[in-house]
mmCIF file with all atom_site columns, C-alpha atoms in Angstrom:
data_model
loop_
_atom_site.group_PDB
_atom_site.id
_atom_site.type_symbol
_atom_site.label_atom_id
_atom_site.label_alt_id
_atom_site.label_comp_id
_atom_site.label_asym_id
_atom_site.label_entity_id
_atom_site.label_seq_id
_atom_site.pdbx_PDB_ins_code
_atom_site.Cartn_x
_atom_site.Cartn_y
_atom_site.Cartn_z
_atom_site.occupancy
_atom_site.B_iso_or_equiv
_atom_site.pdbx_formal_charge
_atom_site.auth_seq_id
_atom_site.auth_comp_id
_atom_site.auth_asym_id
_atom_site.auth_atom_id
_atom_site.pdbx_PDB_model_num
ATOM 1  C CA . MET A 1 1  ? -12.964 0.024   -4.469  1.00 46.00 ? 436 MET A CA 1
ATOM 2  C CA . GLY A 1 2  ? -15.096 -1.550  -7.146  1.00 47.00 ? 437 GLY A CA 1
ATOM 3  C CA . ALA A 1 3  ? -15.508 -5.318  -7.255  1.00 52.00 ? 438 ALA A CA 1
ATOM 4  C CA . ASP A 1 4  ? -14.400 -5.275  -10.905 1.00 59.00 ? 439 ASP A CA 1
ATOM 5  C CA . ARG A 1 5  ? -11.109 -3.505  -10.172 1.00 70.00 ? 440 ARG A CA 1
ATOM 6  C CA . ARG A 1 6  ? -8.096  -5.178  -11.748 1.00 78.00 ? 441 ARG A CA 1
ATOM 7  C CA . ARG A 1 7  ? -5.626  -6.469  -9.193  1.00 86.00 ? 442 ARG A CA 1
ATOM 8  C CA . PRO A 1 8  ? -2.072  -5.277  -9.911  1.00 93.00 ? 443 PRO A CA 1
ATOM 9  C CA . ALA A 1 9  ? 0.351   -8.056  -10.771 1.00 93.00 ? 444 ALA A CA 1
ATOM 10 C CA . VAL A 1 10 ? 3.972   -8.485  -9.756  1.00 95.00 ? 445 VAL A CA 1
ATOM 11 C CA . GLY A 1 11 ? 5.938   -5.952  -11.810 1.00 95.00 ? 446 GLY A CA 1
ATOM 12 C CA . ASP A 1 12 ? 3.099   -3.408  -12.077 1.00 95.00 ? 447 ASP A CA 1
ATOM 13 C CA . GLU A 1 13 ? 3.567   0.182   -10.926 1.00 96.00 ? 448 GLU A CA 1
ATOM 14 C CA . VAL A 1 14 ? 1.118   1.418   -8.297  1.00 96.00 ? 449 VAL A CA 1
ATOM 15 C CA . ARG A 1 15 ? 0.630   4.672   -6.398  1.00 96.00 ? 450 ARG A CA 1
ATOM 16 C CA . VAL A 1 16 ? -0.209  4.714   -2.700  1.00 95.00 ? 451 VAL A CA 1
ATOM 17 C CA . SER A 1 17 ? -3.348  6.719   -2.009  1.00 92.00 ? 452 SER A CA 1
ATOM 18 C CA . ALA A 1 18 ? -2.513  10.230  -0.797  1.00 89.00 ? 453 ALA A CA 1
ATOM 19 C CA . ALA A 1 19 ? -5.785  10.392  1.153   1.00 82.00 ? 454 ALA A CA 1
ATOM 20 C CA . ASP A 1 20 ? -5.572  10.902  4.902   1.00 72.00 ? 455 ASP A CA 1
ATOM 21 C CA . PRO A 1 21 ? -8.685  9.018   6.048   1.00 66.00 ? 456 PRO A CA 1
ATOM 22 C CA . ASP A 1 22 ? -10.350 9.447   9.427   1.00 63.00 ? 457 ASP A CA 1
ATOM 23 C CA . ALA A 1 23 ? -10.109 5.706   10.061  1.00 62.00 ? 458 ALA A CA 1
ATOM 24 C CA . PHE A 1 24 ? -6.601  4.328   10.612  1.00 61.00 ? 459 PHE A CA 1
ATOM 25 C CA . ARG A 1 25 ? -5.755  2.643   7.306   1.00 64.00 ? 460 ARG A CA 1
ATOM 26 C CA . ARG A 1 26 ? -2.373  1.073   7.991   1.00 76.00 ? 461 ARG A CA 1
ATOM 27 C CA . VAL A 1 27 ? -0.517  3.321   5.521   1.00 87.00 ? 462 VAL A CA 1
ATOM 28 C CA . PRO A 1 28 ? 2.604   5.103   6.770   1.00 89.00 ? 463 PRO A CA 1
ATOM 29 C CA . GLY A 1 29 ? 2.375   8.839   6.103   1.00 88.00 ? 464 GLY A CA 1
ATOM 30 C CA . TYR A 1 30 ? 5.756   8.839   4.342   1.00 92.00 ? 465 TYR A CA 1
ATOM 31 C CA . LEU A 1 31 ? 4.382   6.452   1.685   1.00 95.00 ? 466 LEU A CA 1
ATOM 32 C CA . ARG A 1 32 ? 1.211   8.420   0.835   1.00 93.00 ? 467 ARG A CA 1
ATOM 33 C CA . GLY A 1 33 ? 1.353   9.484   -2.813  1.00 94.00 ? 468 GLY A CA 1
ATOM 34 C CA . GLN A 1 34 ? 4.532   7.492   -3.516  1.00 96.00 ? 469 GLN A CA 1
ATOM 35 C CA . VAL A 1 35 ? 4.898   5.311   -6.628  1.00 97.00 ? 470 VAL A CA 1
ATOM 36 C CA . GLY A 1 36 ? 6.334   1.820   -6.316  1.00 97.00 ? 471 GLY A CA 1
ATOM 37 C CA . VAL A 1 37 ? 6.422   -1.588  -7.983  1.00 97.00 ? 472 VAL A CA 1
ATOM 38 C CA . VAL A 1 38 ? 4.550   -4.675  -6.795  1.00 97.00 ? 473 VAL A CA 1
ATOM 39 C CA . VAL A 1 39 ? 7.137   -7.353  -5.957  1.00 98.00 ? 474 VAL A CA 1
ATOM 40 C CA . ALA A 1 40 ? 4.991   -10.006 -4.226  1.00 97.00 ? 475 ALA A CA 1
ATOM 41 C CA . GLU A 1 41 ? 1.451   -11.065 -3.391  1.00 95.00 ? 476 GLU A CA 1
ATOM 42 C CA . CYS A 1 42 ? 0.749   -11.886 0.258   1.00 96.00 ? 477 CYS A CA 1
ATOM 43 C CA . GLY A 1 43 ? -2.731  -13.376 -0.034  1.00 95.00 ? 478 GLY A CA 1
ATOM 44 C CA . TYR A 1 44 ? -5.940  -12.013 1.478   1.00 94.00 ? 479 TYR A CA 1
ATOM 45 C CA . ARG A 1 45 ? -5.954  -10.444 4.935   1.00 93.00 ? 480 ARG A CA 1
ATOM 46 C CA . PRO A 1 46 ? -8.720  -8.649  6.898   1.00 89.00 ? 481 PRO A CA 1
ATOM 47 C CA . LEU A 1 47 ? -8.252  -4.864  6.872   1.00 82.00 ? 482 LEU A CA 1
ATOM 48 C CA . PRO A 1 48 ? -8.208  -3.470  10.427  1.00 80.00 ? 483 PRO A CA 1
ATOM 49 C CA . ALA A 1 49 ? -9.989  -0.115  10.767  1.00 75.00 ? 484 ALA A CA 1
ATOM 50 C CA . GLY A 1 50 ? -10.369 2.134   13.778  1.00 70.00 ? 485 GLY A CA 1
ATOM 51 C CA . PHE A 1 51 ? -8.230  2.500   16.878  1.00 66.00 ? 486 PHE A CA 1
ATOM 52 C CA . GLY A 1 52 ? -7.534  0.355   19.931  1.00 65.00 ? 487 GLY A CA 1
ATOM 53 C CA . ALA A 1 53 ? -10.618 -1.256  21.480  1.00 66.00 ? 488 ALA A CA 1
ATOM 54 C CA . GLY A 1 54 ? -12.794 0.272   18.717  1.00 69.00 ? 489 GLY A CA 1
ATOM 55 C CA . GLU A 1 55 ? -10.856 -1.507  15.991  1.00 75.00 ? 490 GLU A CA 1
ATOM 56 C CA . VAL A 1 56 ? -12.896 -3.704  13.653  1.00 79.00 ? 491 VAL A CA 1
ATOM 57 C CA . LEU A 1 57 ? -11.821 -6.058  10.892  1.00 81.00 ? 492 LEU A CA 1
ATOM 58 C CA . ARG A 1 58 ? -13.209 -5.412  7.432   1.00 83.00 ? 493 ARG A CA 1
ATOM 59 C CA . ALA A 1 59 ? -13.618 -8.088  4.775   1.00 87.00 ? 494 ALA A CA 1
ATOM 60 C CA . PRO A 1 60 ? -10.326 -9.681  3.658   1.00 92.00 ? 495 PRO A CA 1
ATOM 61 C CA . GLU A 1 61 ? -8.690  -8.140  0.616   1.00 91.00 ? 496 GLU A CA 1
ATOM 62 C CA . PRO A 1 62 ? -5.422  -8.678  -1.257  1.00 94.00 ? 497 PRO A CA 1
ATOM 63 C CA . VAL A 1 63 ? -2.204  -7.540  0.394   1.00 95.00 ? 498 VAL A CA 1
ATOM 64 C CA . LEU A 1 64 ? 0.707   -6.726  -1.922  1.00 96.00 ? 499 LEU A CA 1
ATOM 65 C CA . THR A 1 65 ? 4.372   -6.081  -1.164  1.00 98.00 ? 500 THR A CA 1
ATOM 66 C CA . VAL A 1 66 ? 5.420   -2.878  -2.910  1.00 97.00 ? 501 VAL A CA 1
ATOM 67 C CA . ARG A 1 67 ? 9.028   -1.723  -3.407  1.00 98.00 ? 502 ARG A CA 1
ATOM 68 C CA . PHE A 1 68 ? 9.833   2.003   -3.407  1.00 96.00 ? 503 PHE A CA 1
ATOM 69 C CA . PRO A 1 69 ? 13.132  3.704   -4.261  1.00 95.00 ? 504 PRO A CA 1
ATOM 70 C CA . ALA A 1 70 ? 14.404  4.820   -0.842  1.00 94.00 ? 505 ALA A CA 1
ATOM 71 C CA . ALA A 1 71 ? 15.810  8.061   -2.273  1.00 92.00 ? 506 ALA A CA 1
ATOM 72 C CA . GLU A 1 72 ? 12.260  9.036   -3.338  1.00 92.00 ? 507 GLU A CA 1
ATOM 73 C CA . VAL A 1 73 ? 10.814  8.287   0.104   1.00 93.00 ? 508 VAL A CA 1
ATOM 74 C CA . PHE A 1 74 ? 13.758  9.551   2.187   1.00 92.00 ? 509 PHE A CA 1
ATOM 75 C CA . PRO A 1 75 ? 15.806  12.009  0.065   1.00 89.00 ? 510 PRO A CA 1
ATOM 76 C CA . ASP A 1 76 ? 18.971  11.674  2.194   1.00 86.00 ? 511 ASP A CA 1
ATOM 77 C CA . THR A 1 77 ? 19.141  7.932   1.458   1.00 81.00 ? 512 THR A CA 1
ATOM 78 C CA . GLY A 1 78 ? 21.709  6.728   -1.041  1.00 73.00 ? 513 GLY A CA 1
ATOM 79 C CA . ARG A 1 79 ? 20.775  5.471   -4.479  1.00 79.00 ? 514 ARG A CA 1
ATOM 80 C CA . GLY A 1 80 ? 20.158  1.751   -4.886  1.00 86.00 ? 515 GLY A CA 1
ATOM 81 C CA . ALA A 1 81 ? 18.416  1.299   -1.532  1.00 92.00 ? 516 ALA A CA 1
ATOM 82 C CA . HIS A 1 82 ? 14.725  0.369   -1.355  1.00 95.00 ? 517 HIS A CA 1
ATOM 83 C CA . VAL A 1 83 ? 11.825  0.509   1.086   1.00 95.00 ? 518 VAL A CA 1
ATOM 84 C CA . HIS A 1 84 ? 9.331   -2.387  1.036   1.00 97.00 ? 519 HIS A CA 1
ATOM 85 C CA . ALA A 1 85 ? 5.815   -2.238  2.468   1.00 96.00 ? 520 ALA A CA 1
ATOM 86 C CA . ASP A 1 86 ? 2.911   -4.682  2.619   1.00 96.00 ? 521 ASP A CA 1
ATOM 87 C CA . LEU A 1 87 ? -0.203  -2.714  1.627   1.00 94.00 ? 522 LEU A CA 1
ATOM 88 C CA . TRP A 1 88 ? -3.880  -3.568  1.212   1.00 92.00 ? 523 TRP A CA 1
ATOM 89 C CA . LEU A 1 89 ? -5.260  -3.199  -2.315  1.00 93.00 ? 524 LEU A CA 1
ATOM 90 C CA . SER A 1 90 ? -7.742  -0.504  -1.237  1.00 89.00 ? 525 SER A CA 1
ATOM 91 C CA . ASN A 1 91 ? -4.784  1.713   -0.267  1.00 90.00 ? 526 ASN A CA 1
ATOM 92 C CA . LEU A 1 92 ? -3.349  1.572   -3.797  1.00 93.00 ? 527 LEU A CA 1
ATOM 93 C CA . GLU A 1 93 ? -4.327  3.481   -6.937  1.00 90.00 ? 528 GLU A CA 1
ATOM 94 C CA . GLU A 1 94 ? -3.987  2.281   -10.490 1.00 77.00 ? 529 GLU A CA 1
ATOM 95 C CA . ARG A 1 95 ? -1.245  3.842   -12.627 1.00 76.00 ? 530 ARG A CA 1
#
């Protein structure tokens, strides 16, 4: 992620990265590649990487709450329901 990257604002559409990195990135598999809308900013939090005792904390970065239509994430879900997830900026792509 470039230092000059624009931070999405509340109301902006974002796509969750579809990448499946070697390091654990705190992105549920069912959200990879999904498009949602930023609904809140949660401040800066360190990004944990790795597993168990080998886990390290990377530099803090913005965490955003993103809302996804539940029917897009889980097709058997009724319309009008939503899934919310708090995601680090580096796990999101610009739209």
